[in-house]
PDB file of C-alpha atoms in Angstrom:
ATOM      1  CA  SER A 320       0.039   0.025  -0.214  1.00 55.00           C
ATOM      2  CA  PRO A 321       1.402   3.265  -0.830  1.00 60.00           C
ATOM      3  CA  LEU A 322      -0.213   4.829   2.378  1.00 71.00           C
ATOM      4  CA  PHE A 323       0.707   3.238   6.257  1.00 78.00           C
ATOM      5  CA  THR A 324      -2.246   2.186   8.108  1.00 85.00           C
ATOM      6  CA  ALA A 325      -2.852   0.887  11.110  1.00 87.00           C
ATOM      7  CA  GLU A 326      -3.936  -2.386   9.516  1.00 89.00           C
ATOM      8  CA  LEU A 327      -0.233  -2.811   7.495  1.00 85.00           C
ATOM      9  CA  ALA A 328       1.665  -2.262  10.856  1.00 83.00           C
ATOM     10  CA  GLU A 329      -0.486  -5.094  12.231  1.00 88.00           C
ATOM     11  CA  VAL A 330       0.025  -7.281   9.049  1.00 88.00           C
ATOM     12  CA  LEU A 331       3.564  -6.078   9.109  1.00 87.00           C
ATOM     13  CA  LYS A 332       4.159  -7.229  12.665  1.00 86.00           C
ATOM     14  CA  ALA A 333       2.714 -11.098  12.037  1.00 89.00           C
ATOM     15  CA  ALA A 334       4.631 -11.469   9.014  1.00 90.00           C
ATOM     16  CA  GLN A 335       7.064 -14.590   8.634  1.00 89.00           C
ATOM     17  CA  LEU A 336       8.270 -13.122   5.766  1.00 91.00           C
ATOM     18  CA  VAL A 337       7.406  -9.581   3.380  1.00 92.00           C
ATOM     19  CA  ILE A 338       7.638  -9.940  -0.155  1.00 91.00           C
ATOM     20  CA  SER A 339       7.282  -6.708  -2.181  1.00 89.00           C
ATOM     21  CA  PRO A 340       7.271  -5.870  -5.910  1.00 89.00           C
ATOM     22  CA  VAL A 341       9.535  -3.153  -6.960  1.00 92.00           C
ATOM     23  CA  ARG A 342       9.298  -0.970 -10.099  1.00 90.00           C
ATOM     24  CA  GLU A 343      12.015   0.629 -11.612  1.00 89.00           C
ATOM     25  CA  SER A 344      11.659   4.305 -10.003  1.00 91.00           C
ATOM     26  CA  ILE A 345      12.850   6.007  -6.886  1.00 93.00           C
ATOM     27  CA  HIS A 346       9.479   5.990  -5.052  1.00 92.00           C
ATOM     28  CA  SER A 347       9.083   2.495  -5.219  1.00 91.00           C
ATOM     29  CA  LEU A 348      12.639   2.124  -3.974  1.00 93.00           C
ATOM     30  CA  ARG A 349      11.923   4.015  -0.850  1.00 92.00           C
ATOM     31  CA  GLY A 350       8.563   2.605  -0.230  1.00 90.00           C
ATOM     32  CA  ALA A 351      10.877  -0.555  -0.271  1.00 92.00           C
ATOM     33  CA  LEU A 352      13.602   0.416   2.362  1.00 93.00           C
ATOM     34  CA  ALA A 353      10.434   2.369   3.987  1.00 88.00           C
ATOM     35  CA  VAL A 354       8.761  -0.851   4.807  1.00 88.00           C
ATOM     36  CA  MET A 355      12.268  -2.635   5.212  1.00 90.00           C
ATOM     37  CA  LYS A 356      12.691  -0.579   8.483  1.00 87.00           C
ATOM     38  CA  ILE A 357       9.511  -0.822   9.786  1.00 86.00           C
ATOM     39  CA  THR A 358       8.930  -4.692  10.236  1.00 89.00           C
ATOM     40  CA  ALA A 359      11.275  -7.365  11.809  1.00 89.00           C
ATOM     41  CA  ALA A 360      10.499 -10.113   8.912  1.00 91.00           C
ATOM     42  CA  PRO A 361      12.991 -10.741   6.447  1.00 92.00           C
ATOM     43  CA  PHE A 362      12.150  -9.108   3.505  1.00 93.00           C
ATOM     44  CA  LYS A 363      12.659  -9.669  -0.613  1.00 93.00           C
ATOM     45  CA  ALA A 364      11.738  -7.711  -3.412  1.00 93.00           C
ATOM     46  CA  LEU A 365      10.679  -8.714  -6.810  1.00 91.00           C
ATOM     47  CA  PRO A 366      11.877  -6.812  -9.635  1.00 89.00           C
ATOM     48  CA  TYR A 367       9.023  -5.405 -11.775  1.00 85.00           C
ATOM     49  CA  PHE A 368      11.111  -3.596 -14.248  1.00 79.00           C
ATOM     50  CA  ALA A 369      11.092  -2.415 -18.259  1.00 69.00           C
ATOM     51  CA  ALA A 370      15.379  -2.829 -18.253  1.00 64.00           C
ATOM     52  CA  SER A 371      16.903  -4.499 -15.972  1.00 70.00           C
ATOM     53  CA  ASP A 372      20.061  -3.042 -16.519  1.00 81.00           C
ATOM     54  CA  SER A 373      19.612   0.987 -16.418  1.00 86.00           C
ATOM     55  CA  GLU A 374      21.483   2.401 -13.634  1.00 90.00           C
ATOM     56  CA  LEU A 375      18.070   2.747 -11.286  1.00 89.00           C
ATOM     57  CA  ALA A 376      18.189  -0.779 -11.882  1.00 88.00           C
ATOM     58  CA  LYS A 377      21.321  -1.361 -10.351  1.00 90.00           C
ATOM     59  CA  LEU A 378      20.864   0.605  -7.421  1.00 92.00           C
ATOM     60  CA  ILE A 379      17.951  -1.048  -6.714  1.00 92.00           C
ATOM     61  CA  ALA A 380      19.379  -4.129  -6.916  1.00 90.00           C
ATOM     62  CA  ALA A 381      21.977  -3.389  -4.169  1.00 93.00           C
ATOM     63  CA  GLU A 382      19.988  -1.458  -1.983  1.00 94.00           C
ATOM     64  CA  LEU A 383      17.420  -4.502  -1.803  1.00 94.00           C
ATOM     65  CA  ASN A 384      17.422  -8.103  -0.959  1.00 93.00           C
ATOM     66  CA  LEU A 385      16.174  -9.536  -4.439  1.00 92.00           C
ATOM     67  CA  LEU A 386      14.241 -12.521  -5.047  1.00 90.00           C
ATOM     68  CA  ASP A 387      15.487 -14.800  -7.846  1.00 86.00           C
ATOM     69  CA  GLY A 388      14.585 -13.749 -11.251  1.00 80.00           C
ATOM     70  CA  GLU A 389      12.161 -10.550 -12.206  1.00 83.00           C
ATOM     71  CA  ILE A 390       8.883  -9.819 -13.713  1.00 88.00           C
ATOM     72  CA  SER A 391       9.404  -7.443 -17.543  1.00 86.00           C
ATOM     73  CA  ILE A 392       6.657  -4.809 -18.144  1.00 83.00           C
ATOM     74  CA  ALA A 393       4.891  -6.974 -20.994  1.00 89.00           C
ATOM     75  CA  VAL A 394       2.154  -6.147 -23.398  1.00 92.00           C
ATOM     76  CA  GLU A 395       0.702 -10.084 -22.942  1.00 94.00           C
ATOM     77  CA  VAL A 396      -0.223  -8.646 -19.368  1.00 89.00           C
ATOM     78  CA  LEU A 397      -2.026  -5.794 -20.247  1.00 89.00           C
ATOM     79  CA  ALA A 398      -3.894  -8.131 -23.128  1.00 93.00           C
ATOM     80  CA  ALA A 399      -4.611 -10.699 -20.494  1.00 93.00           C
ATOM     81  CA  GLU A 400      -5.652  -7.905 -18.191  1.00 92.00           C
ATOM     82  CA  ALA A 401      -8.579  -6.777 -20.570  1.00 94.00           C
ATOM     83  CA  LYS A 402     -10.019 -10.131 -21.040  1.00 96.00           C
ATOM     84  CA  GLN A 403      -9.772 -10.298 -16.927  1.00 96.00           C
ATOM     85  CA  VAL A 404      -8.058 -13.338 -17.240  1.00 96.00           C
ATOM     86  CA  SER A 405      -4.152 -14.350 -15.864  1.00 93.00           C
ATOM     87  CA  VAL A 406      -1.744 -14.364 -18.083  1.00 93.00           C
ATOM     88  CA  LEU A 407      -0.766 -17.488 -17.331  1.00 94.00           C
ATOM     89  CA  THR A 408      -4.000 -18.569 -18.805  1.00 95.00           C
ATOM     90  CA  ASP A 409      -4.015 -16.390 -21.595  1.00 95.00           C
ATOM     91  CA  ASP A 410      -0.747 -16.681 -22.826  1.00 95.00           C
ATOM     92  CA  LYS A 411       1.199 -19.702 -21.007  1.00 94.00           C
ATOM     93  CA  ASN A 412       4.084 -20.087 -23.180  1.00 95.00           C
ATOM     94  CA  CYS A 413       5.351 -16.417 -23.539  1.00 95.00           C
ATOM     95  CA  ASN A 414       7.936 -14.852 -21.622  1.00 93.00           C
ATOM     96  CA  VAL A 415       6.164 -13.177 -18.918  1.00 93.00           C
ATOM     97  CA  ALA A 416       4.218 -15.964 -18.061  1.00 94.00           C
ATOM     98  CA  GLN A 417       7.421 -18.293 -17.866  1.00 95.00           C
ATOM     99  CA  GLN A 418       8.334 -14.936 -15.348  1.00 93.00           C
ATOM    100  CA  TYR A 419       5.600 -15.424 -13.131  1.00 92.00           C
ATOM    101  CA  ARG A 420       6.244 -19.114 -12.342  1.00 93.00           C
ATOM    102  CA  ASP A 421       9.895 -18.734 -11.752  1.00 93.00           C
ATOM    103  CA  ALA A 422       8.929 -15.970  -9.076  1.00 91.00           C
ATOM    104  CA  THR A 423       6.306 -18.144  -8.144  1.00 92.00           C
ATOM    105  CA  TYR A 424       9.115 -20.935  -7.388  1.00 92.00           C
ATOM    106  CA  SER A 425      11.405 -18.263  -6.095  1.00 90.00           C
ATOM    107  CA  ILE A 426       8.874 -17.340  -3.087  1.00 90.00           C
ATOM    108  CA  LEU A 427       8.009 -21.100  -2.425  1.00 91.00           C
ATOM    109  CA  GLU A 428      11.513 -21.585  -2.032  1.00 91.00           C
ATOM    110  CA  GLU A 429      11.794 -19.076   0.324  1.00 88.00           C
ATOM    111  CA  LEU A 430       9.148 -19.808   2.065  1.00 87.00           C
ATOM    112  CA  LYS A 431      10.849 -23.561   2.033  1.00 86.00           C
ATOM    113  CA  ILE A 432       7.937 -24.985   1.003  1.00 88.00           C
ATOM    114  CA  PHE A 433       8.954 -26.274  -2.552  1.00 73.00           C
TER     115      PHE A 433
END
């Protein structure tokens, strides 16, 4: 949430792991750093970038503990949203669908489920 609320504070207190998507923006980086400061739980960020080789992307990678992989900004996601379905349903063989699967496996590994 872009707004820190009492409900968010309670969730962060109870969390065993916090995973936050992080866009390629200084505001997203600042938000993630702020959450890291207020939670005692381990924090991981999932990059959601247009290009992972920019200076800002490198700064985000240096400042945050990133999950393996990243989610690209892709037209396939927008097409699936327009149909009100998941990209995994709409175009399961596209690159971004594989990125979502990879991110899911990384999260399961962090939770020691997989």
